[in-house]
Structure formats: structure tokens, C-alpha cells
PDB file of C-alpha atoms and ligand atoms in Angstrom:
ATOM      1  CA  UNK A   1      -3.872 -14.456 -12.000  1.00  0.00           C
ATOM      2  CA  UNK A   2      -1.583 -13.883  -8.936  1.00  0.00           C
ATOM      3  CA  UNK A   3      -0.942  -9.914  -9.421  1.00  0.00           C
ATOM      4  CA  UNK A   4       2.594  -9.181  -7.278  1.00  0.00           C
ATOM      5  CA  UNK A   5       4.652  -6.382  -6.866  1.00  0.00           C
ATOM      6  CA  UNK A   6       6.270  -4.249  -4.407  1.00  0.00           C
ATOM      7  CA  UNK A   7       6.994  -0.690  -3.649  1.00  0.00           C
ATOM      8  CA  UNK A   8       9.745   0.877  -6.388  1.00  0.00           C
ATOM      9  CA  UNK A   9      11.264   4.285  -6.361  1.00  0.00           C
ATOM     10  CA  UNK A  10      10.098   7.425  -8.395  1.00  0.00           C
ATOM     11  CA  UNK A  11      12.534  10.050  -9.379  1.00  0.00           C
ATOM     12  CA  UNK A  12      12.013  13.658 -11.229  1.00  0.00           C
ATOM     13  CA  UNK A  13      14.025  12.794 -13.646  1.00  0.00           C
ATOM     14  CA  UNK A  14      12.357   9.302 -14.990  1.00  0.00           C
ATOM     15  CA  UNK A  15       8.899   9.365 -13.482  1.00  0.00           C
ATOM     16  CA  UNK A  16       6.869   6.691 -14.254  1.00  0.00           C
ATOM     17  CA  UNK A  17       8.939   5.167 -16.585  1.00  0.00           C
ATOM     18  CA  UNK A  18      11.630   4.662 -13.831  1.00  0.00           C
ATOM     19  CA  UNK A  19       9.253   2.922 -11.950  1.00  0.00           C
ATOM     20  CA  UNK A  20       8.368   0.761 -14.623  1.00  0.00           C
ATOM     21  CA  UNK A  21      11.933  -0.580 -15.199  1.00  0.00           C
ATOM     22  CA  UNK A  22      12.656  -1.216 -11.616  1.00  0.00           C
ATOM     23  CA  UNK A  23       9.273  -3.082 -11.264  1.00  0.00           C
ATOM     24  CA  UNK A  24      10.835  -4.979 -14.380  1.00  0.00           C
ATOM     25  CA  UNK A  25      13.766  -5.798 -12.897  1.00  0.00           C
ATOM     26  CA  UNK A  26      12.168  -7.521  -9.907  1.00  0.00           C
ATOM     27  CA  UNK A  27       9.849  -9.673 -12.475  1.00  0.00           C
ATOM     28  CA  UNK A  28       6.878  -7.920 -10.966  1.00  0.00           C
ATOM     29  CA  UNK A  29       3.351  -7.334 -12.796  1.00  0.00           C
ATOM     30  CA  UNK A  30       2.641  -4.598 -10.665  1.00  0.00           C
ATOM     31  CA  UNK A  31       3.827  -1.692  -8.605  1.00  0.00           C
ATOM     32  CA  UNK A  32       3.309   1.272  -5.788  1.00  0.00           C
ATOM     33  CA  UNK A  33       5.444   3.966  -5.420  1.00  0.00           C
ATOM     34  CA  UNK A  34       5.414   7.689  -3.731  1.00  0.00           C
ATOM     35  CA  UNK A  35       5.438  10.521  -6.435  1.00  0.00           C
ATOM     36  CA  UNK A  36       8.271  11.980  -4.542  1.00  0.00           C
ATOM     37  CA  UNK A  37       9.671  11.526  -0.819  1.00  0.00           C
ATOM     38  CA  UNK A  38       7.103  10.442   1.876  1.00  0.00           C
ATOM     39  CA  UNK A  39       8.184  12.598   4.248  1.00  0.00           C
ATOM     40  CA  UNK A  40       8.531  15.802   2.529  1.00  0.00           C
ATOM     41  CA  UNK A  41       6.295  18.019   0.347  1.00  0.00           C
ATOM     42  CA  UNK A  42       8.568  18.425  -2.297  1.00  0.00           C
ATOM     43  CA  UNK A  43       7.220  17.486  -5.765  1.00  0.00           C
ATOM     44  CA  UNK A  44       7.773  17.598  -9.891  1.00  0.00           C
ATOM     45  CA  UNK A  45       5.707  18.467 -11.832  1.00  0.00           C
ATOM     46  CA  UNK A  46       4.164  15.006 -13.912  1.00  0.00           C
ATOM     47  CA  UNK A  47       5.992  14.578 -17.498  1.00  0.00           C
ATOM     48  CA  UNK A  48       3.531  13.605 -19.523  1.00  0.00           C
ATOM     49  CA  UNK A  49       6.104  11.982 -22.634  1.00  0.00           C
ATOM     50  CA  UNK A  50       7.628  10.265 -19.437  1.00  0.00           C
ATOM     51  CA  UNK A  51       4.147   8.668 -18.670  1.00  0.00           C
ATOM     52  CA  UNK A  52       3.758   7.675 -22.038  1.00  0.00           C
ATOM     53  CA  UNK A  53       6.845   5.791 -22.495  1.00  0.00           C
ATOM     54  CA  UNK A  54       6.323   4.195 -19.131  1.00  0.00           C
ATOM     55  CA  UNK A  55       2.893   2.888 -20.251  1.00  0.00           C
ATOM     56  CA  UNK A  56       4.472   1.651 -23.741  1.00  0.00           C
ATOM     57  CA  UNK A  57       6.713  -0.520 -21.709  1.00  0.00           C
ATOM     58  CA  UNK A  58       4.099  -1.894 -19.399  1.00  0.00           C
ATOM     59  CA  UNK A  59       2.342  -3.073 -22.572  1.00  0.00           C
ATOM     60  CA  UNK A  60       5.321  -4.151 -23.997  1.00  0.00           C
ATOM     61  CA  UNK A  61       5.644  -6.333 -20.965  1.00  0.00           C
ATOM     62  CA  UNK A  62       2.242  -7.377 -20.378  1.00  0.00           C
ATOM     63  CA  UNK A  63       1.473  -5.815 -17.346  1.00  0.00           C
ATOM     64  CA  UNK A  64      -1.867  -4.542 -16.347  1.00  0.00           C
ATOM     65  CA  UNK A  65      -1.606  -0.468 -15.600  1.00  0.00           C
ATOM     66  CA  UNK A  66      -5.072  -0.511 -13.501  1.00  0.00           C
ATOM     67  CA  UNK A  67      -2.984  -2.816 -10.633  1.00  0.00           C
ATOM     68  CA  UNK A  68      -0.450  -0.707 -10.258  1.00  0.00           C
ATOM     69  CA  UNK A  69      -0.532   1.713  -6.658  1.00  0.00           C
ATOM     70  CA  UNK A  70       0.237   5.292  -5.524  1.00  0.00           C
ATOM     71  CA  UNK A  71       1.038   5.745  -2.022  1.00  0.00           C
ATOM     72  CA  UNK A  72       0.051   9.179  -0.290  1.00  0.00           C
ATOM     73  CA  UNK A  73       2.855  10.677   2.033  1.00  0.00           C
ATOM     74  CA  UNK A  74       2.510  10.409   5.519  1.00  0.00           C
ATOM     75  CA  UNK A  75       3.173  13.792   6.327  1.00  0.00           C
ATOM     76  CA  UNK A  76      -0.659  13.721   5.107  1.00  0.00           C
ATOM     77  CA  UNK A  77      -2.629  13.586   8.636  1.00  0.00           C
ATOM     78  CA  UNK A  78      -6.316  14.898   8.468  1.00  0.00           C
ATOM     79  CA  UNK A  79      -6.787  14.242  11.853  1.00  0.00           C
ATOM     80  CA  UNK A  80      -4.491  16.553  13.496  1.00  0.00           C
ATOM     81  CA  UNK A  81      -6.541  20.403  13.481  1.00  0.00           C
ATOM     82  CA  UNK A  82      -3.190  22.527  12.841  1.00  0.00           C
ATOM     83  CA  UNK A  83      -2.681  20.581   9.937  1.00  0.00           C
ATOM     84  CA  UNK A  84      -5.517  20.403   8.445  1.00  0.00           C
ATOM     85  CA  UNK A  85      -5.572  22.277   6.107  1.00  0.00           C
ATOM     86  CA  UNK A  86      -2.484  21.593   4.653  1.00  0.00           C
ATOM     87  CA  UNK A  87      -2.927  17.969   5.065  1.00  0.00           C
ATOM     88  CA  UNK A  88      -6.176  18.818   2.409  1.00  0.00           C
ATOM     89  CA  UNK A  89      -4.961  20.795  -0.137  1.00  0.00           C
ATOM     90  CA  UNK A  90      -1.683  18.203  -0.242  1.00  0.00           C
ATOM     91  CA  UNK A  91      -3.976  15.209  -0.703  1.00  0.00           C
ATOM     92  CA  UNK A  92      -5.952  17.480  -3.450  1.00  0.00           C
ATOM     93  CA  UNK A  93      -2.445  18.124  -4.900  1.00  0.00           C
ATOM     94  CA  UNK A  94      -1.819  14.269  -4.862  1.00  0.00           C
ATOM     95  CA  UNK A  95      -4.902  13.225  -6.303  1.00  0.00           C
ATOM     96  CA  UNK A  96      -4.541  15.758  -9.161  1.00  0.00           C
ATOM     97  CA  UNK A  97      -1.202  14.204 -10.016  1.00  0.00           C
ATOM     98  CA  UNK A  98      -2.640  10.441  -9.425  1.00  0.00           C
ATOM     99  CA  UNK A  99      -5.382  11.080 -11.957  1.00  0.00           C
ATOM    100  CA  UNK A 100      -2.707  12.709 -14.052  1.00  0.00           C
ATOM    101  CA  UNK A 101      -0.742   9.663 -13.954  1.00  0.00           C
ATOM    102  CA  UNK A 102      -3.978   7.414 -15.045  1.00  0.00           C
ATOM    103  CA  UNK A 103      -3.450   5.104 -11.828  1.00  0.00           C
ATOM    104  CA  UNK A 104      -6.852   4.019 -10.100  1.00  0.00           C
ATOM    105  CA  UNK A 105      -5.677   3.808  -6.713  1.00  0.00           C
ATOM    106  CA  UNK A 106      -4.179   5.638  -3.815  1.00  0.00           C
ATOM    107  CA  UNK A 107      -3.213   4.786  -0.906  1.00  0.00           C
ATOM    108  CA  UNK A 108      -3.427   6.209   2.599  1.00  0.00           C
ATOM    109  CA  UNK A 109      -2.825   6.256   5.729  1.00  0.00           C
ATOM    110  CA  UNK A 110      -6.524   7.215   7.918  1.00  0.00           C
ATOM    111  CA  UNK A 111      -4.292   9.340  10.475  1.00  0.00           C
ATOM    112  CA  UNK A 112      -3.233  10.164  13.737  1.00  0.00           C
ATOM    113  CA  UNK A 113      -5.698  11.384  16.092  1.00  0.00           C
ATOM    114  CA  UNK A 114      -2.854  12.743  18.186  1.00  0.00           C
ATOM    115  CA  UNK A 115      -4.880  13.485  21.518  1.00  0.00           C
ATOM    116  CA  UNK A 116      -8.084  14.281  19.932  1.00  0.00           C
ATOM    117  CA  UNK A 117      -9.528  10.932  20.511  1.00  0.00           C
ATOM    118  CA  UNK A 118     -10.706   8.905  17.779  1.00  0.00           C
ATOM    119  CA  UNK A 119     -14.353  10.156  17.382  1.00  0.00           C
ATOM    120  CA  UNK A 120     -13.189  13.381  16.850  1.00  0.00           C
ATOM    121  CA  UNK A 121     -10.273  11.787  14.397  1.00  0.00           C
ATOM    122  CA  UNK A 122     -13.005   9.596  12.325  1.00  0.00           C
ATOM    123  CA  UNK A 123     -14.664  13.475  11.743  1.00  0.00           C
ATOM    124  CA  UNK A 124     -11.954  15.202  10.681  1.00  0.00           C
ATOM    125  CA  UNK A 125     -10.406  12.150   8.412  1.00  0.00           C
ATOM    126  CA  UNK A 126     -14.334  12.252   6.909  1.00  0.00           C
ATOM    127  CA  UNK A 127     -14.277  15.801   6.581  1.00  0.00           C
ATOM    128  CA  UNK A 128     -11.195  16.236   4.894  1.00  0.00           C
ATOM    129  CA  UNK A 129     -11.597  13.542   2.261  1.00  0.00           C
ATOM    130  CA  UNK A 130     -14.365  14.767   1.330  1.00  0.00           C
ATOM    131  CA  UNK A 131     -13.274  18.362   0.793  1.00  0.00           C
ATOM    132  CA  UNK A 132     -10.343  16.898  -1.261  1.00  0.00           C
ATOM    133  CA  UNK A 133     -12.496  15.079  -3.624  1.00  0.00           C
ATOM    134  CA  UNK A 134     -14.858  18.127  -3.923  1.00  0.00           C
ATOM    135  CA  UNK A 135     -12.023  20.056  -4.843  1.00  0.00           C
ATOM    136  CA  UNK A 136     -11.347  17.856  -7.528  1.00  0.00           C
ATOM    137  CA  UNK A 137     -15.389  17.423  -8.830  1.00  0.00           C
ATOM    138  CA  UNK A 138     -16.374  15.587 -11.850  1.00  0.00           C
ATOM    139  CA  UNK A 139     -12.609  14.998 -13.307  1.00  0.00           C
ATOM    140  CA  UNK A 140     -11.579  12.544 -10.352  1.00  0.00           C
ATOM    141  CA  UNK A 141     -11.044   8.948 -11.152  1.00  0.00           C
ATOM    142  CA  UNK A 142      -8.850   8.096  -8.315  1.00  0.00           C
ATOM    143  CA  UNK A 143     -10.125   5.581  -5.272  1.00  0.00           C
ATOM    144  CA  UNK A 144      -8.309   6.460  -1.857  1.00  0.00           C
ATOM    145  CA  UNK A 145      -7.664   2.924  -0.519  1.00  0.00           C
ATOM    146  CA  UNK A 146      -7.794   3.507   3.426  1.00  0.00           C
ATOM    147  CA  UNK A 147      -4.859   1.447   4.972  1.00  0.00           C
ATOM    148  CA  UNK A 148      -5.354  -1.027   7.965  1.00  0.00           C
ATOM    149  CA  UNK A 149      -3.221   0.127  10.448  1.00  0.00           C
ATOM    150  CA  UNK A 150      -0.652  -1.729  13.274  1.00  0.00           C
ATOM    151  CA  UNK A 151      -2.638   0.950  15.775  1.00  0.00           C
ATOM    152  CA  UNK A 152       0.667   2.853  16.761  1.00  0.00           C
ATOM    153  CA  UNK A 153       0.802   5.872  19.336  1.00  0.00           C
ATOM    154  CA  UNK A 154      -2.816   7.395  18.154  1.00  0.00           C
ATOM    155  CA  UNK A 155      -3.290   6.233  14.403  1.00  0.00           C
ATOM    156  CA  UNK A 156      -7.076   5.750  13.726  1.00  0.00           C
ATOM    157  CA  UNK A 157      -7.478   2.624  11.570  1.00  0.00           C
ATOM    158  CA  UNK A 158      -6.371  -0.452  13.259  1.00  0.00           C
ATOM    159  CA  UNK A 159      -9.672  -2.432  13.625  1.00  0.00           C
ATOM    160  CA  UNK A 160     -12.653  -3.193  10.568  1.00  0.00           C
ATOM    161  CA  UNK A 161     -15.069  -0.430  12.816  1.00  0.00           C
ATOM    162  CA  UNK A 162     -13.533   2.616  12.381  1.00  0.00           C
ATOM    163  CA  UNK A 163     -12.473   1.938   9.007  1.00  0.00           C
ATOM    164  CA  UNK A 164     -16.160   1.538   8.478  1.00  0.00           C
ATOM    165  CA  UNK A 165     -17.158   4.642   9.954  1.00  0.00           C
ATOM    166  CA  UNK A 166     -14.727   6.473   7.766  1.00  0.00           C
ATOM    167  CA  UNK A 167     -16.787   4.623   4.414  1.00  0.00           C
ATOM    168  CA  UNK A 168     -19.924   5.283   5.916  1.00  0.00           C
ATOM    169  CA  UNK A 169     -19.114   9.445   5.938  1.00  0.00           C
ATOM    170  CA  UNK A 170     -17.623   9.658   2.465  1.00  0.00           C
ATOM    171  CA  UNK A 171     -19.913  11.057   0.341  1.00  0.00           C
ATOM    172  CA  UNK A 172     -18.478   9.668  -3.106  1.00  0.00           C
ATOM    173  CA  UNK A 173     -18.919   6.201  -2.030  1.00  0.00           C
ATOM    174  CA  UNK A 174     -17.572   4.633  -5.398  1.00  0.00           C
ATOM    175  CA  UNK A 175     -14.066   6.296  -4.887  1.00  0.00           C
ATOM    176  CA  UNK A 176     -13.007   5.093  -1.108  1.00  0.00           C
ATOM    177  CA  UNK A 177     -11.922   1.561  -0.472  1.00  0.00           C
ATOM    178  CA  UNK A 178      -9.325  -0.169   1.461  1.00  0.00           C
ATOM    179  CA  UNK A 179      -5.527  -1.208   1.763  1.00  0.00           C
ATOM    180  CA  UNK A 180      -4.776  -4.152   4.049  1.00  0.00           C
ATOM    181  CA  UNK A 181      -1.657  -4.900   5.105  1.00  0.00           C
ATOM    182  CA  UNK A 182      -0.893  -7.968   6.646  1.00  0.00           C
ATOM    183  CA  UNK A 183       2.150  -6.643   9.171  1.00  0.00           C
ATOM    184  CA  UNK A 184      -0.250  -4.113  10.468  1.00  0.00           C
ATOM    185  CA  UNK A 185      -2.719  -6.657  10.839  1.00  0.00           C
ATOM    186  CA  UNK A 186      -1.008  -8.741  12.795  1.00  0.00           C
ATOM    187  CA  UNK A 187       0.310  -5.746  14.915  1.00  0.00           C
ATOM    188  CA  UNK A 188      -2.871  -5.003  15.475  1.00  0.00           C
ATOM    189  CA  UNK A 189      -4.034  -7.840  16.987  1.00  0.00           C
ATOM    190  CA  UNK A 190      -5.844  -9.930  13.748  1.00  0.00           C
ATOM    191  CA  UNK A 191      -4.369 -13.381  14.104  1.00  0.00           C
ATOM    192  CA  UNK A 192      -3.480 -13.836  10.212  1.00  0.00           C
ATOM    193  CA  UNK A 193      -3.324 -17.879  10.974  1.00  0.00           C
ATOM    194  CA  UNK A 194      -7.371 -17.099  10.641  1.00  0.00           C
ATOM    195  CA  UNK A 195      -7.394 -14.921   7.715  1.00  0.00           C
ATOM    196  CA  UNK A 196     -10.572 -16.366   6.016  1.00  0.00           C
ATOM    197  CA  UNK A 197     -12.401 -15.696   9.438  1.00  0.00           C
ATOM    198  CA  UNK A 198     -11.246 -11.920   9.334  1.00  0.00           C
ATOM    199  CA  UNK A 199     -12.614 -11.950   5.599  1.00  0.00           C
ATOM    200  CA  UNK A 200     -15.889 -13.004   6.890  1.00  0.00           C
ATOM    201  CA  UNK A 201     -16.027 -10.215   9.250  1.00  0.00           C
ATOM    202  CA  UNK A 202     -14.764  -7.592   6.616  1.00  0.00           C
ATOM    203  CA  UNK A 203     -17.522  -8.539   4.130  1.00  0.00           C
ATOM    204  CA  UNK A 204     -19.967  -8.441   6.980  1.00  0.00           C
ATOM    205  CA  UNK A 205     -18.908  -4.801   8.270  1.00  0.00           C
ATOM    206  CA  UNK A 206     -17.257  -3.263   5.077  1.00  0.00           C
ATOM    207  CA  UNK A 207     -17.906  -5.805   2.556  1.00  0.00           C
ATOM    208  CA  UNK A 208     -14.834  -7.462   0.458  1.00  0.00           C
ATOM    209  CA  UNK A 209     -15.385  -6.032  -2.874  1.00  0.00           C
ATOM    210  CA  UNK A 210     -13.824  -2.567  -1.409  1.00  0.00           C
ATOM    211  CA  UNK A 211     -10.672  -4.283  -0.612  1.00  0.00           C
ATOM    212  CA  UNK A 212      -8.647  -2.906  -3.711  1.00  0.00           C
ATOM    213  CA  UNK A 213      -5.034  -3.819  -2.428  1.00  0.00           C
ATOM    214  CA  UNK A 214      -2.805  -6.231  -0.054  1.00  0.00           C
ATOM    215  CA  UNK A 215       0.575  -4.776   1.315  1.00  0.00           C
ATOM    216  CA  UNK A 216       2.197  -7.976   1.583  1.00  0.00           C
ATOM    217  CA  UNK A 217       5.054  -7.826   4.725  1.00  0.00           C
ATOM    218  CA  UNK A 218       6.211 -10.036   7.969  1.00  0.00           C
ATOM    219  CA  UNK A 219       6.369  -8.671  10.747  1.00  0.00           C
ATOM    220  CA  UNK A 220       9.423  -7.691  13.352  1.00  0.00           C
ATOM    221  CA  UNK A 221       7.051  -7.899  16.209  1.00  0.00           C
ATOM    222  CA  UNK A 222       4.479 -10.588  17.807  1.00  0.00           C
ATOM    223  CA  UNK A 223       0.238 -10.252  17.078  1.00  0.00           C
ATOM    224  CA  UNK A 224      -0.800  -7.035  19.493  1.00  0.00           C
ATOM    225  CA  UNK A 225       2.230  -5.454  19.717  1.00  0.00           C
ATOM    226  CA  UNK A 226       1.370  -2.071  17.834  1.00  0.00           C
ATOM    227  CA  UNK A 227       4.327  -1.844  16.375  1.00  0.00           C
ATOM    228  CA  UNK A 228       4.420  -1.231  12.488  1.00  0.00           C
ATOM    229  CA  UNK A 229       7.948  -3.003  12.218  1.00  0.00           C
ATOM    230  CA  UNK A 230       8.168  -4.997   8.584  1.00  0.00           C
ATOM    231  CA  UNK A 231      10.056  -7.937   8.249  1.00  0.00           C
ATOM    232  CA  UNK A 232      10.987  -9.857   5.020  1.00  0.00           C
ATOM    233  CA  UNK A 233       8.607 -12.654   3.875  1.00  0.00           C
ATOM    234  CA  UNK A 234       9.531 -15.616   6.146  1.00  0.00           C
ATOM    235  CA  UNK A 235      11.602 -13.954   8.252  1.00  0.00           C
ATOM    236  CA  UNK A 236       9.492 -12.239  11.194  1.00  0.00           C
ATOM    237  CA  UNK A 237       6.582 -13.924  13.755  1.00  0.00           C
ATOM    238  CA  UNK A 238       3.999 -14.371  10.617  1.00  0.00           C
ATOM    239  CA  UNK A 239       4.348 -17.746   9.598  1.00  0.00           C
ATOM    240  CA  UNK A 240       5.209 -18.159   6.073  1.00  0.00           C
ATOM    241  CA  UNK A 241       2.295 -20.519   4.656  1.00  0.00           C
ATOM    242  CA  UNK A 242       0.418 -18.181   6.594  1.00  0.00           C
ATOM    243  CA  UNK A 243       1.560 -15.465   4.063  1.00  0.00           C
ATOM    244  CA  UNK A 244       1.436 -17.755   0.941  1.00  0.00           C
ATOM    245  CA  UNK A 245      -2.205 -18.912   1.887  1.00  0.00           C
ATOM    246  CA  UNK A 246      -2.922 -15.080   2.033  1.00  0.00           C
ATOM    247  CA  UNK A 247      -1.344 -14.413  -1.123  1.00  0.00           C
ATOM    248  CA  UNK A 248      -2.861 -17.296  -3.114  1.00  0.00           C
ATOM    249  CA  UNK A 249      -6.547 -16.354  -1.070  1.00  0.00           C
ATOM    250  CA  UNK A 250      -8.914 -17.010  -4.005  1.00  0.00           C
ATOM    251  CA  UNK A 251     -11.371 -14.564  -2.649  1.00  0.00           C
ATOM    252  CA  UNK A 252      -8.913 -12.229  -2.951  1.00  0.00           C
ATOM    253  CA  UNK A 253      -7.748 -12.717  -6.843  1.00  0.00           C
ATOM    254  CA  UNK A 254      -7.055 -10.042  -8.953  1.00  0.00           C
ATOM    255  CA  UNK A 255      -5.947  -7.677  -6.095  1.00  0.00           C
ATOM    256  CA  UNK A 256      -2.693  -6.376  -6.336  1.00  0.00           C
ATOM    257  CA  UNK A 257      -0.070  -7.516  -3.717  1.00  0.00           C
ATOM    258  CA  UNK A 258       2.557  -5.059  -2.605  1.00  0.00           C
ATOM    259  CA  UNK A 259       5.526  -5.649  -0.843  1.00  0.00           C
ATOM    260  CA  UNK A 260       7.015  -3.363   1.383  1.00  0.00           C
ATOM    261  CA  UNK A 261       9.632  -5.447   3.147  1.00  0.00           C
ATOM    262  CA  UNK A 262      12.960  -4.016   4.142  1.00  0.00           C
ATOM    263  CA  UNK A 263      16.131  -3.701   2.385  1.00  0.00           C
ATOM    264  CA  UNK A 264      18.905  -6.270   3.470  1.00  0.00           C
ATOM    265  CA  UNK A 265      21.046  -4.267   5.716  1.00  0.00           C
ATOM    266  CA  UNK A 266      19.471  -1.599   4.448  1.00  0.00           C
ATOM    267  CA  UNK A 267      21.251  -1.602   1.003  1.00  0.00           C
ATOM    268  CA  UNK A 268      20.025  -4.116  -0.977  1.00  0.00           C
ATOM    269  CA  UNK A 269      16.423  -4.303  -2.566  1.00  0.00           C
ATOM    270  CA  UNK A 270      14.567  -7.719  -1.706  1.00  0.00           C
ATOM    271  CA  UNK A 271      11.824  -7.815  -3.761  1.00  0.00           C
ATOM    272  CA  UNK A 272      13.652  -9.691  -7.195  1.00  0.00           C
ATOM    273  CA  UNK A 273      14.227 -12.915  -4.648  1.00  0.00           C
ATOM    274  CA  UNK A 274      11.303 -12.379  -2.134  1.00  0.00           C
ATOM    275  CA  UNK A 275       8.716 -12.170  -5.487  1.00  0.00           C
ATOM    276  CA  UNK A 276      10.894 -15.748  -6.691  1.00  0.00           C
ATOM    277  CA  UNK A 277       9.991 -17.089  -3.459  1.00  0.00           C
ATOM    278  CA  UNK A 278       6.277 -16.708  -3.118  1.00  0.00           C
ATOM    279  CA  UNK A 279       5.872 -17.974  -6.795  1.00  0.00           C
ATOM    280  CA  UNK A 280       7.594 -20.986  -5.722  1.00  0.00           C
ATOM    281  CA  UNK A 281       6.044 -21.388  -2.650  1.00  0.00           C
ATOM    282  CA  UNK A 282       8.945 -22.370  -0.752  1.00  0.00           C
ATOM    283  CA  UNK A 283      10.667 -20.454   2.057  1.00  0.00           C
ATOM    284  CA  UNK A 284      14.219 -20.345   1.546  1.00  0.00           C
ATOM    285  CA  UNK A 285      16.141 -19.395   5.041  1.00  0.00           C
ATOM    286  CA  UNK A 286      18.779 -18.548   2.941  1.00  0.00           C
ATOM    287  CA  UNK A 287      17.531 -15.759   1.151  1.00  0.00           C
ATOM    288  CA  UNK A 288      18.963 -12.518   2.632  1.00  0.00           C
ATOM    289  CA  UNK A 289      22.436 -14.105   2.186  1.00  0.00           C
ATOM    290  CA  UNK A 290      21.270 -14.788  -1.548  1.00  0.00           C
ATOM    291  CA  UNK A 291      20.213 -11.015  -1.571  1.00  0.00           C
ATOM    292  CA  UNK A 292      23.381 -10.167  -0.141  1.00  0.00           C
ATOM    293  CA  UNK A 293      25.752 -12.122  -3.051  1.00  0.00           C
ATOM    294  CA  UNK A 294      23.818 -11.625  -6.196  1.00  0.00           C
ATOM    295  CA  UNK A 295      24.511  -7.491  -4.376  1.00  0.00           C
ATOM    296  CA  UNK A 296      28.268  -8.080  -4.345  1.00  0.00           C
TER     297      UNK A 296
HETATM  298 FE1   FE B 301       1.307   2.366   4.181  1.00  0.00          FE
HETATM  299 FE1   FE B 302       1.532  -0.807   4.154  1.00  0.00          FE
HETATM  300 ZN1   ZN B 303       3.696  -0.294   8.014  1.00  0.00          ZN
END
């Protein structure tokens, strides 16, 4: 079963349950979202009746509540020293409210190693996962999915080794896995026209059955650029049977795929048309302008 989805919003006032609905409205059977803004440390306290209702309408609907994603801030960044600490007791924070929530799976980014060179960036990632899932002990169910990463300015993460050595220093083994993301990928240098090659050589290193999500994007920028620029599904320098054939990857059934493709002129939400697309298979080079009218 093809699980798709994309990135929704999550407001204090509707929670979960918000989620749910806009996840709905796109004719998704999964989800991600932030428990507040990415950027900022603000966050509400989790409603438990809105959690509730949320799940009621997921079964309602048929849709699988283990797919669905968080995704951990970015202002999360264990690598850099002066924020260390925070960057720990944040992600503790997060994890209390993901396991609060009932969702499997969070999402995040490895870090910037902001001078310190990568060595010392694998440590201090290592170091401060850990800590966070001490604090939590026994009561954590949550897996932190590490993210590939495009390899921008000093993020740690962009090739299969040092998201290895990151797994290979977490001590609760059955609760780390990993997030690819296919602009990233490409940005990085992977050459997605290949995919089933770099599969071989993730189950080799890592080993596939810890890949426990897909973000699904094009990209703005060509292979090696180290860029982290998404693009909508068709629209950017990965080929778009590249993308199906990624999507529709057998060895990768069951995994949730997550788009986080940009809004049409930054207003309107693509994910309705872009999810209508990929289950027919078909690129449409008229689909922004689509967006764009069924907006008006
Ligand atoms: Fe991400
Ligand atoms: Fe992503
Ligand atoms: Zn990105």
C-alpha cells in the first residue's frame, strides 16, 4: 500500500485534530507536521481530548496513525557547544510531547557542525541523543529518524558514513533510524536516476530496515550543488519517473512518503494536486496553474 502524505500545519488551538483535517483535505493517508513553529521555541501544551478526536477521525477515515511524522525544529543543533544544552533539553521536551501524541517517529535534522569539524560534530550529535533519550528512560516509544542531508554550509549528514557513525554511538539502538529525502539527496551528490544502487549501499552500511520515512521533493538545484532548495514534483532537475520509480520502490513499501514541496507563489498549498499526480503517474506541466485556479 502506497502510504503518501505531506507536511500539514499544527495550531494551539486544534492540535492534532487540525492536522488531521488538512491531511484530509489533500486525500492523504498520512502526515508530518511541527508541534509548533520550526524556528522558534514556543510551544502548547498537548490537549489530550484534541488528540482523541483527531485519532477518531483518522479511524473514521482509514488511515494508519503509526505512518504519520513529527518533525523536530531546526533551531535543534547538537552539534554547536553553546547550544548544547539547550538544543538537549528541547529535543527531551519534543520527545515528551511526541510520545504524548502516540506518533512513532521523529524527525531530525543530525546538525551543523559550524566550525567544529565533523568528527567532533558526529560526538556531540551522539552525545546529545543519547542524553535526551536517557532523560526520558523506560517511558520512550519515539524513534528519531536522522535526516539525509543536501550537505549545506557545515550540516553533518549528507553521505550514508556519517549517518552510520551517528547509529553506531546510540546506545538505544531500536529507537534511531533514518529520514531520506530525495532533494537533499540529490543536492548532495546521490544521482537518484540510480536509486536502487544507493539502496544497495544503504543496506550494506546502515541496512534498509532503519529507513522509517521518505521526504518526497524536486529539487531547485542540479546533483552536487548543496543547496537544500525544494521544488514541486516534476518541476525541478529530478526527473519525474525518477520520483515515481522512487515512490512506487517496492523495497521501500509501507514507508511513509512526505512531501515538503513549496507553496505556489507562496500562497497556495500543493499537496491536494501534487498527491493526484503521483497516484496517476502522470506529470502534468500544468499543475501550478491548476493550483493556482482551483485557489481563486
Ligand atoms: Fe527536514
Ligand atoms: Fe526533508
Ligand atoms: Zn530540505
Amino acid at each position: 500500500m502506497l502510504y503518501i502524505g505531506s507536511h500539514v500545519g499544527f495550531n494551539k488551538n486544534t492540535q492534532l485534530l487540525g492536522s488531521a483535517k488538512e491531511a484530509l483535505k489533500y486525500k492523504a493517508n498520512t502526515f508530518m507536521f511541527y508541534t509548533g513553529a520550526p524556528q522558534n521555541t514556543a510551544r502548547s501544551q498537548i490537549v489530550d481530548e484534541l488528540t482523541l478526536e483527531a485519532l477518531q477521525l483518522l479511524k473514521e477515515n482509514n488511515i494508519d496513525y503509526s505512518k504519520v511524522i513529527v518533525h523536530a525544529p531546526y533551531i535543534i543543533n547538537l552539534c554547536n557547544e553553546e547550544k548544547f544544552s539547550f538544543s538537549v533539553d528541547f529535543l527531551t521536551e519534543e520527545l515528551e510531547r511526541v510520545n504524548q501524541l502516540g506518533i512513532k517517529y521523529l524527525v531530525l535534522h543530525p546538525g551543523s557542525h559550524v566550525g567544529l569539524g565533523i568528527e567532533k560534530g558526529i560526538d556531540n550529535i551522539v552525545k546529545g541523543i543519547n542524553m535526551a533519550f536517557q532523560n526520558l528512560g523506560k517511558t520512550n516509544n519515539v524513534t528519531i529518524l536522522l535526516e539525509t542531508m543536501a550537505g549545506k554550509g557545515t550540516e553533518v549528514g549528507s553521505n550514508l558514513d556519517e549517518i552510520k557513525k551517528i547509529i553506531e554511538g546510540i546506545e538505544d539502538k531500536d529507537h534511531i533510524g533514518v529520514c531520506l529525502d530525495t532533494c537533499h539527496l540529490n543536492d548532495a551528490g546521490y544521482d537518484l536516476n540510480k536509486f536502487d544502487e544507493y539502496l544497495n549501499e544503504f543496506d550494506k552500511t546502515i541496512g534498509i530496515s532503519k529507513i522509517g520515512c521518505i521526504h518526497i521533493n524536486d529539487s531547485k538545484n542540479e546533483r552536487s550543488s548543496h543547496k537544500d532548495r525544494h521544488e514541486n514534483i516534476g518541476y525541478g532537475t529530478i526527473p519525474f519517473d525518477t520520483l515515481i520509480s522512487i515512490i512506487y520502490n517496492e523495497r521501500l513499501k509501507d514507508i511513509p512518503r512526505i512531501l515538503e514541496t513549496p507553496y505556489v507563489d507562496k500562497l497556495y498549498a500543493p499537496y491536494k494536486q501534487e498527491i493526484e499526480m503521483i497516484r496517476n503517474k502522470k506529470f502534468d506541466d500544468n499543475l501550478l496553474d491548476k493550483i493556482r485556479i482551483d485557489n481563486k
